[in-house]
CSV table of C-alpha atoms and ligand atoms in Angstrom, one decimal:
chain,number,residue,atom,x,y,z
G,1117,MET,CA,-79.6,74.9,-185.1
G,1118,ASN,CA,-77.0,75.1,-187.1
G,1119,ARG,CA,-74.1,76.0,-185.0
G,1120,LEU,CA,-72.0,78.1,-187.4
G,1121,CYS,CA,-75.2,80.2,-188.1
G,1122,GLU,CA,-75.6,80.3,-184.4
G,1123,ILE,CA,-72.0,82.1,-183.7
G,1124,LEU,CA,-72.0,84.3,-186.8
G,1125,GLY,CA,-75.9,85.1,-186.1
G,1126,ILE,CA,-76.8,84.0,-190.2
G,1127,ASN,CA,-79.6,82.6,-191.7
G,1128,TYR,CA,-77.4,80.1,-194.4
G,1129,PRO,CA,-74.0,78.6,-194.0
G,1130,ILE,CA,-72.7,79.7,-196.4
G,1131,ILE,CA,-69.6,82.4,-196.3
G,1132,GLN,CA,-68.2,84.9,-199.1
G,1133,GLY,CA,-64.9,83.8,-198.9
G,1134,GLY,CA,-62.2,87.2,-199.0
G,1135,MET,CA,-60.9,88.1,-202.2
G,1136,GLY,CA,-57.9,90.7,-202.0
G,1137,ASN,CA,-57.4,93.7,-203.1
G,1138,ILE,CA,-60.9,93.1,-205.7
G,1139,SER,CA,-62.9,92.8,-202.3
G,1140,SER,CA,-66.1,94.7,-202.5
G,1141,SER,CA,-68.6,95.9,-200.1
G,1142,ILE,CA,-71.6,95.4,-202.7
G,1143,LEU,CA,-70.6,91.7,-203.1
G,1144,ALA,CA,-70.3,91.4,-199.1
G,1145,ALA,CA,-73.4,93.1,-198.4
G,1146,ALA,CA,-75.5,91.2,-200.8
G,1147,VAL,CA,-74.2,88.0,-199.3
G,1148,SER,CA,-74.9,89.2,-195.6
G,1149,GLU,CA,-78.2,90.5,-196.8
G,1150,ALA,CA,-79.1,87.2,-198.5
G,1151,GLY,CA,-78.5,85.2,-195.0
G,1152,GLY,CA,-75.1,84.5,-195.5
G,1153,LEU,CA,-71.6,85.7,-194.4
G,1154,GLY,CA,-70.4,88.5,-196.6
G,1155,THR,CA,-66.5,89.0,-196.2
G,1156,ILE,CA,-64.3,92.1,-197.5
G,1157,GLY,CA,-60.9,91.6,-197.7
G,1158,ALA,CA,-57.5,93.7,-196.8
G,1159,GLY,CA,-55.6,92.1,-199.5
G,1160,THR,CA,-52.4,94.5,-199.5
G,1161,MET,CA,-54.4,97.7,-199.1
G,1162,SER,CA,-53.9,100.9,-196.9
G,1163,MET,CA,-55.2,101.8,-193.7
G,1164,GLU,CA,-57.0,104.2,-195.3
G,1165,GLU,CA,-58.6,102.2,-197.7
G,1166,VAL,CA,-59.6,99.3,-195.9
G,1167,GLU,CA,-61.0,102.0,-193.4
G,1168,GLY,CA,-63.5,102.8,-196.3
G,1169,LEU,CA,-64.2,99.4,-197.5
G,1170,ILE,CA,-65.7,98.4,-194.0
G,1171,VAL,CA,-67.2,102.0,-193.8
G,1172,GLN,CA,-69.3,101.6,-197.3
G,1173,THR,CA,-70.0,97.9,-196.2
G,1174,LYS,CA,-71.9,99.0,-193.5
G,1175,GLU,CA,-73.9,101.7,-194.8
G,1176,ARG,CA,-75.0,98.8,-197.2
G,1177,THR,CA,-75.6,96.1,-194.2
G,1178,LYS,CA,-76.4,96.1,-190.6
G,1179,LYS,CA,-76.2,92.4,-191.1
G,1180,PRO,CA,-72.9,90.7,-189.9
G,1181,PHE,CA,-69.9,90.6,-192.3
G,1182,SER,CA,-66.3,89.9,-192.2
G,1183,LEU,CA,-63.1,91.5,-192.6
G,1184,ASN,CA,-60.3,89.1,-194.1
G,1185,ILE,CA,-56.7,89.7,-193.2
G,1186,ALA,CA,-54.2,87.2,-195.2
G,1187,LEU,CA,-51.2,88.0,-192.0
G,1188,THR,CA,-48.4,87.4,-194.5
G,1189,VAL,CA,-50.0,89.7,-197.5
G,1190,SER,CA,-50.8,92.6,-195.2
G,1191,SER,CA,-48.0,94.7,-194.4
G,1192,CYS,CA,-50.2,96.0,-191.3
G,1193,ALA,CA,-52.1,93.0,-189.9
G,1194,PRO,CA,-51.4,94.9,-186.0
G,1195,GLU,CA,-53.1,97.8,-187.4
G,1196,LEU,CA,-55.6,96.3,-189.3
G,1197,LEU,CA,-56.9,94.4,-186.1
G,1198,LYS,CA,-57.6,97.7,-184.3
G,1199,LEU,CA,-59.6,98.3,-187.1
G,1200,ALA,CA,-61.8,95.8,-186.2
G,1201,VAL,CA,-62.1,96.8,-183.3
G,1202,LYS,CA,-62.8,100.4,-183.5
G,1203,TYR,CA,-65.3,99.2,-186.1
G,1204,ASN,CA,-67.2,96.9,-183.7
G,1205,LEU,CA,-67.3,94.5,-186.6
G,1206,SER,CA,-68.4,91.3,-185.4
G,1207,VAL,CA,-66.4,88.9,-187.5
G,1208,VAL,CA,-62.7,88.6,-188.6
G,1209,THR,CA,-61.2,85.9,-191.0
G,1210,LEU,CA,-57.4,85.7,-190.7
G,1211,SER,CA,-55.1,83.6,-193.3
G,1212,ALA,CA,-52.2,83.0,-195.3
G,1213,GLY,CA,-50.0,82.4,-191.8
G,1214,ASN,CA,-50.3,81.5,-188.1
G,1215,PRO,CA,-53.2,83.8,-186.3
G,1216,SER,CA,-52.9,82.6,-182.8
G,1217,PRO,CA,-51.1,86.1,-182.0
G,1218,TYR,CA,-53.7,87.7,-183.2
G,1219,ILE,CA,-56.8,85.9,-181.9
G,1220,PRO,CA,-56.5,86.9,-178.5
G,1221,LEU,CA,-57.3,90.6,-179.1
G,1222,LEU,CA,-59.8,89.7,-180.9
G,1223,LYS,CA,-62.0,87.5,-178.7
G,1224,GLU,CA,-61.1,90.6,-175.7
G,1225,ALA,CA,-63.4,92.9,-178.2
G,1226,GLY,CA,-65.8,89.9,-178.5
G,1227,ILE,CA,-65.1,89.4,-182.5
G,1228,LYS,CA,-65.3,86.2,-183.7
G,1229,VAL,CA,-62.5,84.6,-185.4
G,1230,ILE,CA,-62.8,82.5,-188.4
G,1231,ALA,CA,-59.3,80.9,-189.4
G,1232,VAL,CA,-58.4,79.7,-192.7
G,1233,THR,CA,-56.2,76.3,-192.4
G,1234,ALA,CA,-55.2,73.4,-194.6
G,1235,SER,CA,-54.1,70.8,-192.4
G,1236,VAL,CA,-55.0,68.8,-189.1
G,1237,LYS,CA,-52.1,70.1,-187.5
G,1238,GLN,CA,-53.4,73.9,-188.1
G,1239,ALA,CA,-56.2,73.1,-187.5
G,1240,LYS,CA,-55.9,71.9,-184.0
G,1241,LYS,CA,-53.4,74.7,-183.3
G,1242,ALA,CA,-55.8,77.5,-184.3
G,1243,GLU,CA,-59.0,75.8,-182.0
G,1244,GLU,CA,-56.2,75.7,-179.6
G,1245,ALA,CA,-55.4,79.2,-179.7
G,1246,GLY,CA,-59.1,80.6,-179.6
G,1247,ALA,CA,-60.9,80.3,-182.8
G,1248,ASP,CA,-64.7,80.1,-183.3
G,1249,ILE,CA,-64.5,78.7,-186.3
G,1250,LEU,CA,-62.4,77.3,-188.7
G,1251,ALA,CA,-62.5,77.4,-192.9
G,1252,ALA,CA,-60.7,74.6,-194.1
G,1253,GLU,CA,-59.3,75.0,-197.6
G,1254,GLY,CA,-58.8,72.2,-200.0
G,1255,TYR,CA,-56.6,73.2,-203.1
G,1256,GLU,CA,-59.1,73.0,-205.4
G,1257,ALA,CA,-59.5,76.7,-204.8
G,1258,ALA,CA,-59.4,79.8,-206.4
G,1259,GLY,CA,-56.4,82.0,-205.3
G,1260,ILE,CA,-53.1,81.5,-203.0
G,1261,ASN,CA,-53.5,78.0,-201.5
G,1262,SER,CA,-52.1,75.9,-199.3
G,1263,ASN,CA,-48.8,73.8,-200.6
G,1264,LEU,CA,-49.6,71.0,-198.9
G,1265,GLU,CA,-52.4,70.8,-201.5
G,1266,THR,CA,-54.6,68.2,-199.6
G,1267,THR,CA,-57.9,68.3,-201.2
G,1268,THR,CA,-61.4,69.3,-199.8
G,1269,MET,CA,-62.5,65.6,-199.6
G,1270,ALA,CA,-59.5,64.3,-197.9
G,1271,LEU,CA,-59.0,67.8,-196.1
G,1272,ILE,CA,-62.9,68.5,-194.4
G,1273,PRO,CA,-63.6,64.8,-192.1
G,1274,GLN,CA,-60.3,64.6,-191.1
G,1275,ILE,CA,-60.1,68.1,-189.4
G,1276,THR,CA,-63.8,67.8,-188.4
G,1277,SER,CA,-62.4,64.5,-186.9
G,1278,ALA,CA,-60.0,66.5,-185.0
G,1279,VAL,CA,-61.4,69.7,-183.9
G,1280,LYS,CA,-64.9,70.3,-181.7
G,1281,VAL,CA,-65.4,74.3,-183.4
G,1282,PRO,CA,-67.6,73.9,-186.3
G,1283,VAL,CA,-66.0,73.8,-189.8
G,1284,ALA,CA,-66.6,75.7,-193.0
G,1285,ALA,CA,-65.4,73.7,-196.1
G,1286,ALA,CA,-63.7,76.1,-198.8
G,1287,GLY,CA,-62.5,74.8,-202.3
G,1288,GLY,CA,-64.7,73.1,-204.8
G,1289,VAL,CA,-68.1,73.9,-203.7
G,1290,ALA,CA,-70.4,76.1,-206.2
G,1291,ASP,CA,-74.0,74.6,-205.6
G,1292,GLY,CA,-76.4,72.8,-203.1
G,1293,ARG,CA,-75.1,69.3,-204.0
G,1294,GLY,CA,-71.1,70.7,-203.0
G,1295,LEU,CA,-72.9,72.2,-199.9
G,1296,ALA,CA,-74.8,69.2,-199.1
G,1297,ALA,CA,-71.4,67.4,-200.1
G,1298,VAL,CA,-69.4,68.8,-197.5
G,1299,LEU,CA,-72.4,68.7,-194.9
G,1300,ALA,CA,-71.7,65.0,-195.0
G,1301,LEU,CA,-67.9,65.0,-194.4
G,1302,GLY,CA,-68.8,66.8,-191.4
G,1303,ALA,CA,-68.5,70.8,-191.7
G,1304,CYS,CA,-71.3,73.0,-191.0
G,1305,GLY,CA,-71.2,74.8,-193.7
G,1306,ALA,CA,-69.3,76.4,-197.2
G,1307,GLN,CA,-67.0,79.2,-198.0
G,1308,MET,CA,-67.1,80.2,-201.3
G,1309,GLY,CA,-64.9,82.6,-203.8
G,1310,THR,CA,-65.1,81.1,-207.5
G,1311,ARG,CA,-69.0,80.7,-207.8
G,1312,PHE,CA,-69.8,84.4,-206.0
G,1313,ILE,CA,-67.7,85.6,-209.1
G,1314,ALA,CA,-70.7,85.1,-211.5
G,1315,THR,CA,-73.1,86.5,-209.5
G,1316,LYS,CA,-74.9,89.5,-210.8
G,1317,GLU,CA,-73.9,92.1,-207.2
G,1318,ALA,CA,-70.5,91.0,-208.3
G,1319,PRO,CA,-69.0,94.1,-209.6
G,1320,PHE,CA,-65.9,92.1,-211.5
G,1321,HIS,CA,-65.5,92.9,-215.1
G,1322,GLU,CA,-68.1,90.7,-217.3
G,1323,SER,CA,-64.8,88.8,-219.7
G,1324,TYR,CA,-63.8,87.5,-215.6
G,1325,LYS,CA,-67.5,86.3,-215.1
G,1326,GLN,CA,-67.7,85.2,-219.0
G,1327,ARG,CA,-64.5,83.0,-217.9
G,1328,ILE,CA,-65.2,81.3,-215.6
G,1329,LEU,CA,-69.1,80.5,-217.2
G,1330,ASP,CA,-66.8,79.3,-220.4
G,1331,ALA,CA,-64.6,77.1,-218.5
G,1332,SER,CA,-64.5,73.3,-218.6
G,1333,ASP,CA,-62.8,71.2,-215.5
G,1334,HIS,CA,-59.6,71.9,-217.1
G,1335,ASP,CA,-59.3,75.5,-217.3
G,1336,THR,CA,-57.2,76.3,-213.9
G,1337,MET,CA,-53.7,76.2,-213.1
G,1338,ILE,CA,-51.0,76.1,-210.3
G,1339,VAL,CA,-48.4,78.6,-210.6
G,1340,GLY,CA,-45.8,79.7,-208.1
G,1341,ARG,CA,-44.6,75.6,-206.7
G,1342,SER,CA,-41.1,76.3,-207.4
G,1343,PHE,CA,-41.4,79.7,-204.9
G,1344,GLY,CA,-43.6,77.5,-202.4
G,1345,ARG,CA,-46.5,80.2,-202.9
G,1346,ILE,CA,-49.3,78.6,-205.1
G,1347,ARG,CA,-51.7,80.3,-206.3
G,1348,ARG,CA,-54.8,78.6,-208.8
G,1349,LEU,CA,-55.8,80.5,-211.8
G,1350,MET,CA,-57.8,80.4,-214.3
G,1351,VAL,CA,-55.6,79.5,-217.5
G,1352,SER,CA,-55.3,82.5,-219.8
G,1353,PRO,CA,-52.3,84.2,-221.7
G,1354,TYR,CA,-51.2,86.2,-218.4
G,1355,ALA,CA,-50.9,82.9,-216.0
G,1356,GLU,CA,-49.3,81.3,-218.9
G,1357,GLN,CA,-46.7,83.9,-219.2
G,1358,LEU,CA,-46.5,83.2,-215.1
G,1359,MET,CA,-45.9,79.8,-216.0
G,1360,ARG,CA,-43.5,80.4,-218.4
G,1361,ALA,CA,-41.3,83.3,-216.2
G,1362,GLU,CA,-41.5,80.7,-213.4
G,1363,ASN,CA,-40.0,77.8,-215.6
G,1364,GLN,CA,-37.4,80.4,-217.0
G,1365,GLY,CA,-35.8,80.9,-213.2
G,1366,VAL,CA,-37.3,84.3,-212.6
G,1367,THR,CA,-36.4,85.7,-209.3
G,1368,HIS,CA,-38.9,85.3,-206.4
G,1369,GLU,CA,-39.1,89.3,-206.2
G,1370,GLU,CA,-39.7,89.1,-210.0
G,1371,PHE,CA,-42.4,87.1,-209.5
G,1372,SER,CA,-43.9,88.6,-207.1
G,1373,ASP,CA,-44.1,91.4,-208.6
G,1374,MET,CA,-45.8,89.6,-211.4
G,1375,THR,CA,-48.3,88.5,-209.0
G,1376,SER,CA,-49.4,91.3,-207.2
G,1377,GLU,CA,-52.5,92.8,-206.7
G,1378,ASP,CA,-52.1,95.5,-209.5
G,1379,HIS,CA,-52.1,92.4,-211.5
G,1380,HIS,CA,-55.1,90.9,-209.6
G,1381,LYS,CA,-57.1,94.2,-210.3
G,1382,THR,CA,-55.6,94.5,-214.4
G,1383,GLY,CA,-56.9,90.6,-214.9
G,1384,ALA,CA,-60.1,90.5,-212.8
G,1385,LEU,CA,-61.7,94.6,-212.8
G,1386,GLU,CA,-60.3,95.6,-216.5
G,1387,GLY,CA,-60.8,92.1,-218.2
G,1388,ASN,CA,-56.8,92.7,-219.3
G,1389,VAL,CA,-56.0,89.0,-219.4
G,1390,GLN,CA,-52.3,90.2,-221.5
G,1391,LYS,CA,-51.3,92.0,-218.5
G,1392,GLY,CA,-53.4,90.3,-215.8
G,1393,PHE,CA,-54.7,87.0,-213.6
G,1394,MET,CA,-58.1,86.0,-213.2
G,1395,ASN,CA,-58.1,84.1,-209.7
G,1396,GLY,CA,-60.6,80.8,-210.4
G,1397,GLY,CA,-60.9,77.2,-208.8
G,1398,GLN,CA,-61.7,74.0,-210.1
G,1399,ILE,CA,-65.5,74.6,-209.7
G,1400,SER,CA,-65.3,76.9,-212.1
G,1401,GLY,CA,-66.8,74.0,-215.1
G,1402,LEU,CA,-69.6,73.5,-213.3
G,1403,ILE,CA,-71.0,77.4,-213.2
G,1404,SER,CA,-73.0,78.1,-215.6
G,1405,ASP,CA,-75.0,81.4,-214.7
G,1406,ILE,CA,-75.2,84.4,-213.1
G,1407,PRO,CA,-78.0,85.0,-210.6
G,1408,SER,CA,-78.3,87.4,-208.1
G,1409,VAL,CA,-76.6,86.7,-204.7
G,1410,ALA,CA,-79.9,86.1,-203.2
G,1411,GLU,CA,-80.8,83.7,-205.9
G,1412,LEU,CA,-77.5,81.7,-205.4
G,1413,LEU,CA,-78.1,81.4,-202.0
G,1414,ASP,CA,-81.9,80.1,-201.6
G,1415,ARG,CA,-81.0,77.7,-204.7
G,1416,MET,CA,-78.1,76.4,-202.9
G,1417,ILE,CA,-80.0,75.5,-199.5
G,1418,THR,CA,-83.2,74.0,-201.6
G,1419,GLU,CA,-81.0,72.0,-203.4
G,1420,ALA,CA,-78.6,70.6,-200.6
G,1421,ARG,CA,-81.9,69.6,-199.0
G,1422,GLU,CA,-83.1,67.7,-201.6
G,1423,GLN,CA,-79.8,66.1,-202.2
G,1424,LEU,CA,-79.4,65.2,-198.5
G,1425,LEU,CA,-82.7,63.7,-198.2
G,1426,LYS,CA,-82.4,61.8,-201.7
G,1427,ALA,CA,-78.5,60.2,-200.5
G,1428,GLN,CA,-80.5,58.7,-197.8
G,1429,PHE,CA,-82.4,56.2,-199.8
G,1430,LEU,CA,-78.7,55.5,-202.1
G,1431,ILE,CA,-77.3,53.1,-199.2
C,1087,FMN,C1,-60.8,86.2,-206.5
C,1087,FMN,C2,-60.4,85.8,-205.7
C,1087,FMN,C3,-59.6,85.7,-204.0
C,1087,FMN,C4,-59.1,85.4,-203.3
C,1087,FMN,N1,-58.5,86.0,-202.3
C,1087,FMN,C5,-58.4,85.5,-200.8
C,1087,FMN,C6,-57.6,86.6,-199.9
C,1087,FMN,O1,-57.6,87.5,-200.1
C,1087,FMN,N2,-57.6,86.0,-198.9
C,1087,FMN,C7,-58.0,84.7,-199.0
C,1087,FMN,O2,-58.0,83.8,-197.6
C,1087,FMN,N3,-58.3,84.0,-199.0
C,1087,FMN,C8,-59.0,84.4,-200.9
C,1087,FMN,N4,-59.9,83.8,-201.9
C,1087,FMN,C9,-60.0,82.4,-201.6
C,1087,FMN,C10,-61.5,82.5,-201.6
C,1087,FMN,O3,-62.0,83.5,-199.9
C,1087,FMN,C11,-62.1,80.8,-201.0
C,1087,FMN,O4,-61.7,80.8,-199.8
C,1087,FMN,C12,-61.9,80.0,-202.4
C,1087,FMN,O5,-62.5,80.9,-203.1
C,1087,FMN,C13,-62.9,78.9,-202.1
C,1087,FMN,O6,-62.9,77.7,-202.7
C,1087,FMN,P1,-63.7,78.2,-204.1
C,1087,FMN,O7,-62.8,79.1,-205.3
C,1087,FMN,O8,-63.4,76.7,-205.1
C,1087,FMN,O9,-65.0,78.6,-204.2
C,1087,FMN,C14,-59.6,84.3,-203.1
C,1087,FMN,C15,-60.8,83.7,-204.0
C,1087,FMN,C16,-61.0,84.7,-205.0
C,1087,FMN,C17,-61.7,83.8,-205.9
């Protein structure tokens, strides 16, 4: 039995990662219903909005799902933890900050904790603090990334050698071959973001899905390096505008406004690439269809099994 599945109470070792303010109960519930772990993210939403999202997701699925709290992004992390306890959630994912102070309260309430990490040091600290699972994220991934910029390929074996808790590899996985690869590196599963954008259930703008389908292997870019806050976006007029503004010396505050969750929603939900951005990972270039979530998960598991069997004859 896969330890990650056992801890989370799911069938397939595939996690849909948090998606800030575009998080959707429809997508998260579809992933959980299909046997993976869906996640709704709090982003910068108000408590009322997050509460609404939790209620909607609970109405759509009785299976486990996670609430992602991005610690340095959300202004109300302690209150969100209390909300997770109040609604008796089974899993909380802590990202973008030090999870240690927040883990005890969740553990006392019997909530499983996934900590998103991007270095061996962070991974060991999160394990010591009691995290049940680590999502180790390489900088191939969509959205806000670690400034350390370590790739999934290099990060996963180093983290899985350093900790005992199960690790889900995030960043650059979009098919069964990617899943097989991270299992071979010692992970117990994968966390994906970009691949789930191009699914039938994802309620995002058609042009966001199409942008991913049309992407080549060079169609994402990193912005925010000069502010120590990097994020990976699909190349677009707005992303290029962000890059120009950064090069021309906008202040950190101005840049934060330009990369706010409002601009995220404008890009991802309205498909407006002049005024908003679309998060996207390097693996976009591999994605060429829009399956249902259940089709995607079934296909990935079959392909990963085949790939692992095939690989043994290669050495
Ligand atoms: C639209 C979008 C929004 C994201 N927002 C968040 C977030 O709020 N919190 C977080 O921890 N990760 C966030 N991520 C990262 C994903 O949860 C996931 O770890 C990542 O996408 C995995 O890499 P991949 O894009 O190569 O699959 C986001 C990803 C996407 C695509």
